[in-house]
mmCIF file with all atom_site columns, N, CA and C in Angstrom:
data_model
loop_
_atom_site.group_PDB
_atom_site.id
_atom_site.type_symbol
_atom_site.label_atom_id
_atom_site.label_alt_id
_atom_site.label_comp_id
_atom_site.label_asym_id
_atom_site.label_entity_id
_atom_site.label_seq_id
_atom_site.pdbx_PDB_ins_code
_atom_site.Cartn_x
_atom_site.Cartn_y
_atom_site.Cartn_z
_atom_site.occupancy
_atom_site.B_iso_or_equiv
_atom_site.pdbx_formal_charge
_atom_site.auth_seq_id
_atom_site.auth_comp_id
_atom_site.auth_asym_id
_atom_site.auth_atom_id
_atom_site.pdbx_PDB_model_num
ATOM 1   N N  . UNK Y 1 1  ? -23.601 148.915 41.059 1.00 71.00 ? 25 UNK Y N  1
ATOM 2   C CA . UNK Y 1 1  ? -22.380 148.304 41.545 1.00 71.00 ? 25 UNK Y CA 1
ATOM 3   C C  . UNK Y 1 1  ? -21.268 148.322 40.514 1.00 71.00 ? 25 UNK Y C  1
ATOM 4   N N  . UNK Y 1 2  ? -21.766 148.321 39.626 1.00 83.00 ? 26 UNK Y N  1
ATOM 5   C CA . UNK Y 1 2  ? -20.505 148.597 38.109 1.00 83.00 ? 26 UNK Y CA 1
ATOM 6   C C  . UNK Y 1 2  ? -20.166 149.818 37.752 1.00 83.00 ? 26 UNK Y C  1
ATOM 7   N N  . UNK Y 1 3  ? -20.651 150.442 38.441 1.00 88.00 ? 27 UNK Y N  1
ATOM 8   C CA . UNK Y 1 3  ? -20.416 152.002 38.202 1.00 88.00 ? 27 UNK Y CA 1
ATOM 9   C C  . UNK Y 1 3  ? -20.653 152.248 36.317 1.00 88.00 ? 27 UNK Y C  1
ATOM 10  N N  . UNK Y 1 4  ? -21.646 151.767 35.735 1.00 91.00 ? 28 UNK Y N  1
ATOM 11  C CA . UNK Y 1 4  ? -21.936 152.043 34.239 1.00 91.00 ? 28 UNK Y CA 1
ATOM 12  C C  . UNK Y 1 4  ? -22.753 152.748 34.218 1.00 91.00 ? 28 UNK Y C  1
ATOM 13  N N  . UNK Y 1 5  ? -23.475 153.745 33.125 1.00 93.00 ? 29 UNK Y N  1
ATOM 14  C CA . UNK Y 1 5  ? -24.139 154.280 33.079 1.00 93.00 ? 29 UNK Y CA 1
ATOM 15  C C  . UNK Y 1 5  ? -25.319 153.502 32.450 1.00 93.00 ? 29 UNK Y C  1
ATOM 16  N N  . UNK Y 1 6  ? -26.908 153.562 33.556 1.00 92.00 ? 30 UNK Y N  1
ATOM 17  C CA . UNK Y 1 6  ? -28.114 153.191 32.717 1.00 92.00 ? 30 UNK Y CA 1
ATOM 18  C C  . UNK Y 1 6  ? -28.220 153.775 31.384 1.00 92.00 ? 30 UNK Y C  1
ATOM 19  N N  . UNK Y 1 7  ? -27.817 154.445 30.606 1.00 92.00 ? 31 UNK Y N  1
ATOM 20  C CA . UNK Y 1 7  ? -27.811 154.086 29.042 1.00 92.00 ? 31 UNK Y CA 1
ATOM 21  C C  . UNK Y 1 7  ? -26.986 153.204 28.445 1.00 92.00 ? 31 UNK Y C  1
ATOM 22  N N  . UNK Y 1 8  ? -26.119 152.876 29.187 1.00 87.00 ? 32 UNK Y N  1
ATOM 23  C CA . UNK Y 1 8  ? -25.215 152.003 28.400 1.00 87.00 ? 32 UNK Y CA 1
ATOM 24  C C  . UNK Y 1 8  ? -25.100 150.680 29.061 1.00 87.00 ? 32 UNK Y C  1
ATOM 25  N N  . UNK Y 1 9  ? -26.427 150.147 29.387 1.00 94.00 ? 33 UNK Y N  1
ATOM 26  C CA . UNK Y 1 9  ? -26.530 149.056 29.464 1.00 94.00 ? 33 UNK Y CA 1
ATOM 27  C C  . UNK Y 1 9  ? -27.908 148.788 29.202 1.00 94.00 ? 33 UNK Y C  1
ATOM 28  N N  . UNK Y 1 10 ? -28.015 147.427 28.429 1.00 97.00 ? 34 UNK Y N  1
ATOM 29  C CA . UNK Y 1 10 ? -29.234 146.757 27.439 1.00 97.00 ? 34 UNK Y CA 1
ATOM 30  C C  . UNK Y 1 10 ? -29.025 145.310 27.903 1.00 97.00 ? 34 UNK Y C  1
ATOM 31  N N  . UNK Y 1 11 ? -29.978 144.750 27.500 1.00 97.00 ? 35 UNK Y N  1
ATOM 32  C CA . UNK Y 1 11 ? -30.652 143.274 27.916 1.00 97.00 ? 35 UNK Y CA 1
ATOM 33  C C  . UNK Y 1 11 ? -29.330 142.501 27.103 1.00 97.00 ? 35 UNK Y C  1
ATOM 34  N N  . UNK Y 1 12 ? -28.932 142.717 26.612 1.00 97.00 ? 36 UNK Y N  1
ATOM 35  C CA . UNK Y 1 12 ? -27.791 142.037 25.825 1.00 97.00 ? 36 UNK Y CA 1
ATOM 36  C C  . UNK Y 1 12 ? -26.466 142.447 25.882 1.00 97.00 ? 36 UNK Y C  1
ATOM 37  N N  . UNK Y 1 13 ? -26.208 143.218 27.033 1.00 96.00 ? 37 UNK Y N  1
ATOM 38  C CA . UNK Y 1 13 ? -24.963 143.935 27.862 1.00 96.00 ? 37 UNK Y CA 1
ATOM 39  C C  . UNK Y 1 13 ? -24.495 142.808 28.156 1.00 96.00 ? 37 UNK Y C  1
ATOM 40  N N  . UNK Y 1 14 ? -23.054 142.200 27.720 1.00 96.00 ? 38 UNK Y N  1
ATOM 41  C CA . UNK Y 1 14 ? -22.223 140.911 28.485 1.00 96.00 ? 38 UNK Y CA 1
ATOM 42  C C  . UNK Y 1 14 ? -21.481 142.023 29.459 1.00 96.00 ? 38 UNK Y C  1
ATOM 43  N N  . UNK Y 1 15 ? -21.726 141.419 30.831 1.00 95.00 ? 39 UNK Y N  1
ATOM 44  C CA . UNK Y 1 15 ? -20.960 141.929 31.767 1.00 95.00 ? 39 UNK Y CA 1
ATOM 45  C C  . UNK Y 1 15 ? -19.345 141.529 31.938 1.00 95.00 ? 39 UNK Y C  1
ATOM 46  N N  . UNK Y 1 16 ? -18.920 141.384 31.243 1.00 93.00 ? 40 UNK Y N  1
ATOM 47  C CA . UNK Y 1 16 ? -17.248 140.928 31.093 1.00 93.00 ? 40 UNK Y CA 1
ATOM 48  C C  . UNK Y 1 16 ? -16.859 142.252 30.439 1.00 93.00 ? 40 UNK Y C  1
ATOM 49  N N  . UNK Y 1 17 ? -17.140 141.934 28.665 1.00 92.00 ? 41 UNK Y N  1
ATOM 50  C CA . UNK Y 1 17 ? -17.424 142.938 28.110 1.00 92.00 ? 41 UNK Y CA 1
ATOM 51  C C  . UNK Y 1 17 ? -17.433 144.209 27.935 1.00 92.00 ? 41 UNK Y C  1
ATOM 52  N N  . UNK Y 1 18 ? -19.013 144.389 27.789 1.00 93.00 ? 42 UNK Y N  1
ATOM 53  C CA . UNK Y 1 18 ? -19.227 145.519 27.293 1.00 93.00 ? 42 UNK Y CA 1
ATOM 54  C C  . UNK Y 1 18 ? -19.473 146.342 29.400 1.00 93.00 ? 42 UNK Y C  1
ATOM 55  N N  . UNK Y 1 19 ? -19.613 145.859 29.993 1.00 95.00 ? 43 UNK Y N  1
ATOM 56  C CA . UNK Y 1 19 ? -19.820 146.425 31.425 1.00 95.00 ? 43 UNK Y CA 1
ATOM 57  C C  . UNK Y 1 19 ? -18.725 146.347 32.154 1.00 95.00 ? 43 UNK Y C  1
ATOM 58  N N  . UNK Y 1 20 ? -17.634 145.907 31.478 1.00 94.00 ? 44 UNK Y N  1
ATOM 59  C CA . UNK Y 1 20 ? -16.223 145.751 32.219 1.00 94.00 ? 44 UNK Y CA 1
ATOM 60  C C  . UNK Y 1 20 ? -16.064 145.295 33.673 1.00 94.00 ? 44 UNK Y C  1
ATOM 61  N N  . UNK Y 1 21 ? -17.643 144.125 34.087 1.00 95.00 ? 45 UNK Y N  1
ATOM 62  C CA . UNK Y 1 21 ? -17.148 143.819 35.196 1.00 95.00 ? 45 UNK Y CA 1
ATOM 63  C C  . UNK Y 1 21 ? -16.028 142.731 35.387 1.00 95.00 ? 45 UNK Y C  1
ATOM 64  N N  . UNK Y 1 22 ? -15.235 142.521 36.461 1.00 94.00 ? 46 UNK Y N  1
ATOM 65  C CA . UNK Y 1 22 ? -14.159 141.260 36.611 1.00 94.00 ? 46 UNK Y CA 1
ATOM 66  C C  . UNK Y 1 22 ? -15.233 140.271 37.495 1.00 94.00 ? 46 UNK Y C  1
ATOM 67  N N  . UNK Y 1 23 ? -14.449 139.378 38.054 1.00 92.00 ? 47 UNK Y N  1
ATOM 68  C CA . UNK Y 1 23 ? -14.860 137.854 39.087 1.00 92.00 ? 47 UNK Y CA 1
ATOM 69  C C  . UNK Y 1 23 ? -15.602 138.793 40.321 1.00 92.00 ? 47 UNK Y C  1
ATOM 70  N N  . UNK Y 1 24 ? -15.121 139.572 41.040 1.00 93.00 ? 48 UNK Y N  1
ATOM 71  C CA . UNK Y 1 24 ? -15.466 140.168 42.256 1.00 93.00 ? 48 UNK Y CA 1
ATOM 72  C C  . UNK Y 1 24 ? -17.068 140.824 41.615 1.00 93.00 ? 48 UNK Y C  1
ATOM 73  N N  . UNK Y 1 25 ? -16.680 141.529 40.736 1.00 94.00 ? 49 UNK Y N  1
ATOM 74  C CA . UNK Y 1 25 ? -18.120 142.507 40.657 1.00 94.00 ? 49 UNK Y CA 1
ATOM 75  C C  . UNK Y 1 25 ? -19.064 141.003 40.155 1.00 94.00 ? 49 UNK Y C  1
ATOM 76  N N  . UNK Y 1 26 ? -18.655 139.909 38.976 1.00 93.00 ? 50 UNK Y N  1
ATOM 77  C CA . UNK Y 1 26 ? -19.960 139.300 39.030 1.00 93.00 ? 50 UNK Y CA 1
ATOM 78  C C  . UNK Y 1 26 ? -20.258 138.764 40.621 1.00 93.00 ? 50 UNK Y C  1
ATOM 79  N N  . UNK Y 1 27 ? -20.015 138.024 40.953 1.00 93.00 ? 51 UNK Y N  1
ATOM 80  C CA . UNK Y 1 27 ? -19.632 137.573 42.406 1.00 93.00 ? 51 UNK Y CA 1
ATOM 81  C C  . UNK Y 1 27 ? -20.788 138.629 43.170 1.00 93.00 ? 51 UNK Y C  1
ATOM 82  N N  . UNK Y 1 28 ? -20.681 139.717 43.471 1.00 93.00 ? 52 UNK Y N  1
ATOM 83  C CA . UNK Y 1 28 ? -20.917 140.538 44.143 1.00 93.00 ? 52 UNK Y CA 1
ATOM 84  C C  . UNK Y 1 28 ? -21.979 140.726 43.108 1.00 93.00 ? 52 UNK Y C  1
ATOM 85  N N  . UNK Y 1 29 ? -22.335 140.704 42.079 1.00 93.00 ? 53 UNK Y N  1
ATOM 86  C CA . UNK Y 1 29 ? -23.729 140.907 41.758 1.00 93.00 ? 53 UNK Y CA 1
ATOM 87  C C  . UNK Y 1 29 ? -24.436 139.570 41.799 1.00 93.00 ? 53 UNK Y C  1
ATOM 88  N N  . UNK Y 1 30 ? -23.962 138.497 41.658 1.00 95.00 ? 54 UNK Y N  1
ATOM 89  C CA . UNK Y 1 30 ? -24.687 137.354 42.204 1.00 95.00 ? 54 UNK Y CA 1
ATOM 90  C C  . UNK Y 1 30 ? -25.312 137.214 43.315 1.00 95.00 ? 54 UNK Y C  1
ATOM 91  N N  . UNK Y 1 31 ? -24.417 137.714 44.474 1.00 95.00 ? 55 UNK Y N  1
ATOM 92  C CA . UNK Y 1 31 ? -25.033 137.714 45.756 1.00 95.00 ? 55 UNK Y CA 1
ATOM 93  C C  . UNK Y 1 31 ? -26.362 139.068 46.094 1.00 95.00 ? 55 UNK Y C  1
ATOM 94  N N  . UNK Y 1 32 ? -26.146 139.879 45.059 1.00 95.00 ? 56 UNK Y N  1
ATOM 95  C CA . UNK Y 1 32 ? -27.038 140.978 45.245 1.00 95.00 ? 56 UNK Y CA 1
ATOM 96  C C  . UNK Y 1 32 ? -28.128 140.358 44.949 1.00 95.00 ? 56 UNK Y C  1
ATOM 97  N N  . UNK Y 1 33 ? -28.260 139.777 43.510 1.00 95.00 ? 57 UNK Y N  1
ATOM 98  C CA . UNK Y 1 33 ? -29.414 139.242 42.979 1.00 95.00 ? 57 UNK Y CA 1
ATOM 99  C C  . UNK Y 1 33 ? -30.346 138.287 43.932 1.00 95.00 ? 57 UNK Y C  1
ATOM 100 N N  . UNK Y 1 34 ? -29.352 136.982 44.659 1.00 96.00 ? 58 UNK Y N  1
ATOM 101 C CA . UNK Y 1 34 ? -30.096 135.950 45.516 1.00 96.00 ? 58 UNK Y CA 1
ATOM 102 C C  . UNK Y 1 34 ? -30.788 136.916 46.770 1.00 96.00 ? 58 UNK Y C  1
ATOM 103 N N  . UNK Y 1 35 ? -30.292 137.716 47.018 1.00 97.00 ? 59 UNK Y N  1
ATOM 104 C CA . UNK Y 1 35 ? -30.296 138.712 48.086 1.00 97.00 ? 59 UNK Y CA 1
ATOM 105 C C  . UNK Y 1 35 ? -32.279 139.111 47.638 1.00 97.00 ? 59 UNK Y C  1
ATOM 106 N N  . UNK Y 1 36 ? -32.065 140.024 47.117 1.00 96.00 ? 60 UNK Y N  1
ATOM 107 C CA . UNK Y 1 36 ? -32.932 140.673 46.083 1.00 96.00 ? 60 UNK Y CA 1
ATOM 108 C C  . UNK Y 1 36 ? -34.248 140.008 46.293 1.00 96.00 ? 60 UNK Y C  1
ATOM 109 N N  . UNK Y 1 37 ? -34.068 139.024 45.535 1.00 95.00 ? 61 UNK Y N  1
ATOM 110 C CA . UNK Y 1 37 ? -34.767 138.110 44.456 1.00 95.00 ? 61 UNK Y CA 1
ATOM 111 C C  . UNK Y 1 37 ? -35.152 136.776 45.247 1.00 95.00 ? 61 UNK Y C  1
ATOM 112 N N  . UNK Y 1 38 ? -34.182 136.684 46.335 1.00 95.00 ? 62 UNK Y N  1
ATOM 113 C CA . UNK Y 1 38 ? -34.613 135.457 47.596 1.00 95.00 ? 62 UNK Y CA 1
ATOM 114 C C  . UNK Y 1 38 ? -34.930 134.321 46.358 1.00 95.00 ? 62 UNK Y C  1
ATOM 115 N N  . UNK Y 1 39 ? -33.623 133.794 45.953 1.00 95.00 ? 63 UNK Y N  1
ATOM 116 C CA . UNK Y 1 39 ? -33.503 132.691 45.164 1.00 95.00 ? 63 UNK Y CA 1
ATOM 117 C C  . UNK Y 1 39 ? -31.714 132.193 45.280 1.00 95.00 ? 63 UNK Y C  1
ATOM 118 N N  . UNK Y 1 40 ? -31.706 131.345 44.789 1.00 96.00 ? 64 UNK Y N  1
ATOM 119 C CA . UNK Y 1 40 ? -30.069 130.591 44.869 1.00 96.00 ? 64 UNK Y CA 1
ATOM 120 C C  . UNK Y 1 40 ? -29.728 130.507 43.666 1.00 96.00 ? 64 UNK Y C  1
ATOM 121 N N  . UNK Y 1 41 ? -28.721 131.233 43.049 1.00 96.00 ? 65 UNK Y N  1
ATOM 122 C CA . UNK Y 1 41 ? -27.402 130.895 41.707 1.00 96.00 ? 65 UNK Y CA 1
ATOM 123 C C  . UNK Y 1 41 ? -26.751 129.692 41.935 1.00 96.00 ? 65 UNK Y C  1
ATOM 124 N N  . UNK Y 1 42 ? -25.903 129.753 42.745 1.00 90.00 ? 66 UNK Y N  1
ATOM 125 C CA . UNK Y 1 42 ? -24.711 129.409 42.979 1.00 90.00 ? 66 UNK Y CA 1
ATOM 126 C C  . UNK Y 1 42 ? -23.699 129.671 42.203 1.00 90.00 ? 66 UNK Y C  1
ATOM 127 N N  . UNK Y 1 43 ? -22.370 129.736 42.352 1.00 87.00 ? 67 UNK Y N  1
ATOM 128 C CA . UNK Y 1 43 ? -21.171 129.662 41.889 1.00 87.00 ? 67 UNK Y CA 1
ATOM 129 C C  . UNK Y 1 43 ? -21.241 128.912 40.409 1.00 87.00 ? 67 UNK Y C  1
ATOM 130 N N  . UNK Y 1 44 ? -21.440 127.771 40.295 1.00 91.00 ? 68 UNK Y N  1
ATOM 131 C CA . UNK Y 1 44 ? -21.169 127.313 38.817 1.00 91.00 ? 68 UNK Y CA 1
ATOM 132 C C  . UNK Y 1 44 ? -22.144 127.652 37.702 1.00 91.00 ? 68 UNK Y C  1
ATOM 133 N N  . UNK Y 1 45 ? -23.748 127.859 38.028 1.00 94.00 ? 69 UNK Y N  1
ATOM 134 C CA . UNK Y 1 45 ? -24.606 128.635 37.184 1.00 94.00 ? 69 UNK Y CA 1
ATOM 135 C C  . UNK Y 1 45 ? -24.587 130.236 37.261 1.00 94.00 ? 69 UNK Y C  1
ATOM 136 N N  . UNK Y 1 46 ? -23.496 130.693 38.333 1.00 92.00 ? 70 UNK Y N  1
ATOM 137 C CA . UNK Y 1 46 ? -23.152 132.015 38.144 1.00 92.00 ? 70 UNK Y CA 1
ATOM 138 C C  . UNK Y 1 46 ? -22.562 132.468 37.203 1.00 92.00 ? 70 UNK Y C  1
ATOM 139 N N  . UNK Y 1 47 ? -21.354 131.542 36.669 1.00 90.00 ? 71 UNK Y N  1
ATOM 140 C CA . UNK Y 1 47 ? -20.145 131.452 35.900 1.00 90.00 ? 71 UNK Y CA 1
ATOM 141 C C  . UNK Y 1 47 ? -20.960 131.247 34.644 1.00 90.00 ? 71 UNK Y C  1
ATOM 142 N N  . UNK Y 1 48 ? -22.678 131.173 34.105 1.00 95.00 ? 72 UNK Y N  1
ATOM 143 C CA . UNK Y 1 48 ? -22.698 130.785 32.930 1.00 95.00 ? 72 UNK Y CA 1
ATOM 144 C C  . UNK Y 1 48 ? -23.897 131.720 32.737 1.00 95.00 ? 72 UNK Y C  1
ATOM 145 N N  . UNK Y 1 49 ? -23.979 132.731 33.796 1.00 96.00 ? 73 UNK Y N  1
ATOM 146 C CA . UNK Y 1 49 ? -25.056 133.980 33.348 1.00 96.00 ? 73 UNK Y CA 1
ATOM 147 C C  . UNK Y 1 49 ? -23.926 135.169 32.774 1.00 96.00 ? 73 UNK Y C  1
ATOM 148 N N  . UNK Y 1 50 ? -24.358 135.558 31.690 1.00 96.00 ? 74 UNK Y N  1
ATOM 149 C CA . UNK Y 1 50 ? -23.144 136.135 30.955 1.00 96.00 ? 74 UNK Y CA 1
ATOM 150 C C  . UNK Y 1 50 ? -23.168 137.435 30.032 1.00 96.00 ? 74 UNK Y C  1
ATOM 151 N N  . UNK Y 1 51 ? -24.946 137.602 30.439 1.00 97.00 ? 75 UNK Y N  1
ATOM 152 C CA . UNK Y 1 51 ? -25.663 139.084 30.050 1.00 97.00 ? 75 UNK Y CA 1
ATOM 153 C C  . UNK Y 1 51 ? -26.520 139.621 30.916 1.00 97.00 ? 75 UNK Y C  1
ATOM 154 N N  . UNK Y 1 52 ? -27.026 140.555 30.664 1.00 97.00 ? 76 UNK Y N  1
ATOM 155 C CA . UNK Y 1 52 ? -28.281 141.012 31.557 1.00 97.00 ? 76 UNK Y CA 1
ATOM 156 C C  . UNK Y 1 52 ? -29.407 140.399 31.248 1.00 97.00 ? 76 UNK Y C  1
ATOM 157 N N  . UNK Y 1 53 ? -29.692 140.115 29.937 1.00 98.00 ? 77 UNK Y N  1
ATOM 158 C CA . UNK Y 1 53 ? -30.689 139.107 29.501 1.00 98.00 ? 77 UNK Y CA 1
ATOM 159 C C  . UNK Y 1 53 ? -31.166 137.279 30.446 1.00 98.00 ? 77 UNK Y C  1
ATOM 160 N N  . UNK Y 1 54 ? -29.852 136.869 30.654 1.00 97.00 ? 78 UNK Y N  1
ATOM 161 C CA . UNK Y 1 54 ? -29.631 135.553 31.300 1.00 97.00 ? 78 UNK Y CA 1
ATOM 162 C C  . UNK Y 1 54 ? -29.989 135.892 32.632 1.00 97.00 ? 78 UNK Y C  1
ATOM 163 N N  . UNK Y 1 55 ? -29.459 137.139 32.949 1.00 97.00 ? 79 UNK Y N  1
ATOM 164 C CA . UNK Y 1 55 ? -29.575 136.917 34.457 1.00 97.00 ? 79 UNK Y CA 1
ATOM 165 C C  . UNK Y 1 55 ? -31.497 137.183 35.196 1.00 97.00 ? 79 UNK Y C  1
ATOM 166 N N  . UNK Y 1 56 ? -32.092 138.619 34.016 1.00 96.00 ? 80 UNK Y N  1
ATOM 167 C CA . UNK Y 1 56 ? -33.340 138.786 33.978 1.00 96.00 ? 80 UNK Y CA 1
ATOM 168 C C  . UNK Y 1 56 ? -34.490 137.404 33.779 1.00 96.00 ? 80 UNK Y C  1
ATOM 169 N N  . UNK Y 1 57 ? -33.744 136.457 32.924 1.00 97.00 ? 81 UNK Y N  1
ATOM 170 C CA . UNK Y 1 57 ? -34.716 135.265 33.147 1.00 97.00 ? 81 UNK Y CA 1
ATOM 171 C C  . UNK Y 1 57 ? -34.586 134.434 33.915 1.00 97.00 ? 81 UNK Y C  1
ATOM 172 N N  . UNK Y 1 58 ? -33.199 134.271 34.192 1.00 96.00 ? 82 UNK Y N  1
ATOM 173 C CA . UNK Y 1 58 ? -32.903 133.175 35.254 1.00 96.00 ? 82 UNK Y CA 1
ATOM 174 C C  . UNK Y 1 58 ? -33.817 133.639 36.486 1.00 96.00 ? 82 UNK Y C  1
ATOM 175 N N  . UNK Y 1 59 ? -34.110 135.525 37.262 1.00 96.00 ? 83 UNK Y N  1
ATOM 176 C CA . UNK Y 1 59 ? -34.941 135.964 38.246 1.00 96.00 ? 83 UNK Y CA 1
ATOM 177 C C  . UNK Y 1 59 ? -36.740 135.418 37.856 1.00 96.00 ? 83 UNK Y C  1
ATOM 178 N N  . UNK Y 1 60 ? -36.874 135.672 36.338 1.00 95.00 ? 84 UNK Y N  1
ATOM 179 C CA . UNK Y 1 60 ? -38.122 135.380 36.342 1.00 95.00 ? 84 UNK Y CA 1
ATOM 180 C C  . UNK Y 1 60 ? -38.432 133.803 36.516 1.00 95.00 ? 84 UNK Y C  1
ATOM 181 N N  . UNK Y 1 61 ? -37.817 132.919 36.035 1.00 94.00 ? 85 UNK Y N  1
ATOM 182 C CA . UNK Y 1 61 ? -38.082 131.566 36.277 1.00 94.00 ? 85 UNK Y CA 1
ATOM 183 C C  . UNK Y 1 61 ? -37.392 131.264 38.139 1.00 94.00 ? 85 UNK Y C  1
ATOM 184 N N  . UNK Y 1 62 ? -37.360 131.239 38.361 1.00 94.00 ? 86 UNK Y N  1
ATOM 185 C CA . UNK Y 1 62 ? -36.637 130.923 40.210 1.00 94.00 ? 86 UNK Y CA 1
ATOM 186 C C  . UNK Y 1 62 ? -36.695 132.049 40.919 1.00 94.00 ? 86 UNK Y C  1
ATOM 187 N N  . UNK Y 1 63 ? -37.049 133.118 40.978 1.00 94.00 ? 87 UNK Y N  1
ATOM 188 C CA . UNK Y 1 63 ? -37.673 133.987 42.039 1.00 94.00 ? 87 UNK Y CA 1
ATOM 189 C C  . UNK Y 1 63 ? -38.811 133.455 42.382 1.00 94.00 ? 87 UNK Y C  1
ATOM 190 N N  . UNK Y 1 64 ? -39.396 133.691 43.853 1.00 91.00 ? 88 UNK Y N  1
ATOM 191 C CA . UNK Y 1 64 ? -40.584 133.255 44.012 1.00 91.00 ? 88 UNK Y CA 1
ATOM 192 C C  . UNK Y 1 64 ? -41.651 134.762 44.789 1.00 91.00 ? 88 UNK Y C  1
ATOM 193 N N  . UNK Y 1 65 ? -40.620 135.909 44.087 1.00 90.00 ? 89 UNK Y N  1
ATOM 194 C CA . UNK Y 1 65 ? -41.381 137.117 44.106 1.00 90.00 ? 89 UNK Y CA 1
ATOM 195 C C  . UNK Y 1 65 ? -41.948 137.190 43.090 1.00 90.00 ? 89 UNK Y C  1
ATOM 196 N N  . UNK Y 1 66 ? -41.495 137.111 41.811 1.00 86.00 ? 90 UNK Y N  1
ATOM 197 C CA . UNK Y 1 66 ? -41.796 137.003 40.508 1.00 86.00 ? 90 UNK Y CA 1
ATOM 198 C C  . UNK Y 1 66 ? -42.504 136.488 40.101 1.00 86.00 ? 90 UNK Y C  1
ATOM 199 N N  . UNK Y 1 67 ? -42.739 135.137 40.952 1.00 68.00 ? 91 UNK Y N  1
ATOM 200 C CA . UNK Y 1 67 ? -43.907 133.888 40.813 1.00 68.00 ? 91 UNK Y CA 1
ATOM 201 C C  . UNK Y 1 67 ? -44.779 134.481 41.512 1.00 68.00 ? 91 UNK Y C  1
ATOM 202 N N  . UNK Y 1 68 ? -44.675 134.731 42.270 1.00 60.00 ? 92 UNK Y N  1
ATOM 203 C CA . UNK Y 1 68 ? -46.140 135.129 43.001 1.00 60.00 ? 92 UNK Y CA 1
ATOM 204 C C  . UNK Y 1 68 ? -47.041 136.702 43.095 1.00 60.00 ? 92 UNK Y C  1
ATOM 205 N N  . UNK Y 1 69 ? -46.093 136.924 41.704 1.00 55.00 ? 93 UNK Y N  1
ATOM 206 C CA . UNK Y 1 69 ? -46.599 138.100 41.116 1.00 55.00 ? 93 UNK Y CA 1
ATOM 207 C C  . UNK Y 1 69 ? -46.441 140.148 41.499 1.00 55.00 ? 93 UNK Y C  1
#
């Protein structure tokens, strides 16, 4: 959805940043993720996932695909 290239993004990619996304693309990757991942962000813990790292644990702790292996 960011149109970046998988090499140039790492667990410590800030999507502002170094992935040049704006409000719409996180937004729109938030909803991909709950989508996905069949879990809830919301809007204000959206606003405070801020790498690829944050967002990879936030799926492993509150997915309940992830949980159930």
């Amino acid at each position: 959805q960011l149109n970046v290239p998988l090499r140039d993004v790492s667990l410590d990619a800030r999507f502002d940043e170094e992935l040049g996304a704006d409000s719409l693309d996180l937004s729109a990757l938030i909803i991909t993720v709950e989508r996905v991942y069949e879990l809830r962000i919301g809007v204000e813990r959206g606003r405070e996932l801020r790498c690829v790292r944050e967002v990879a644990a936030f799926i492993v702790a509150n997915s309940p695909l992830v949980q159930a292996g």
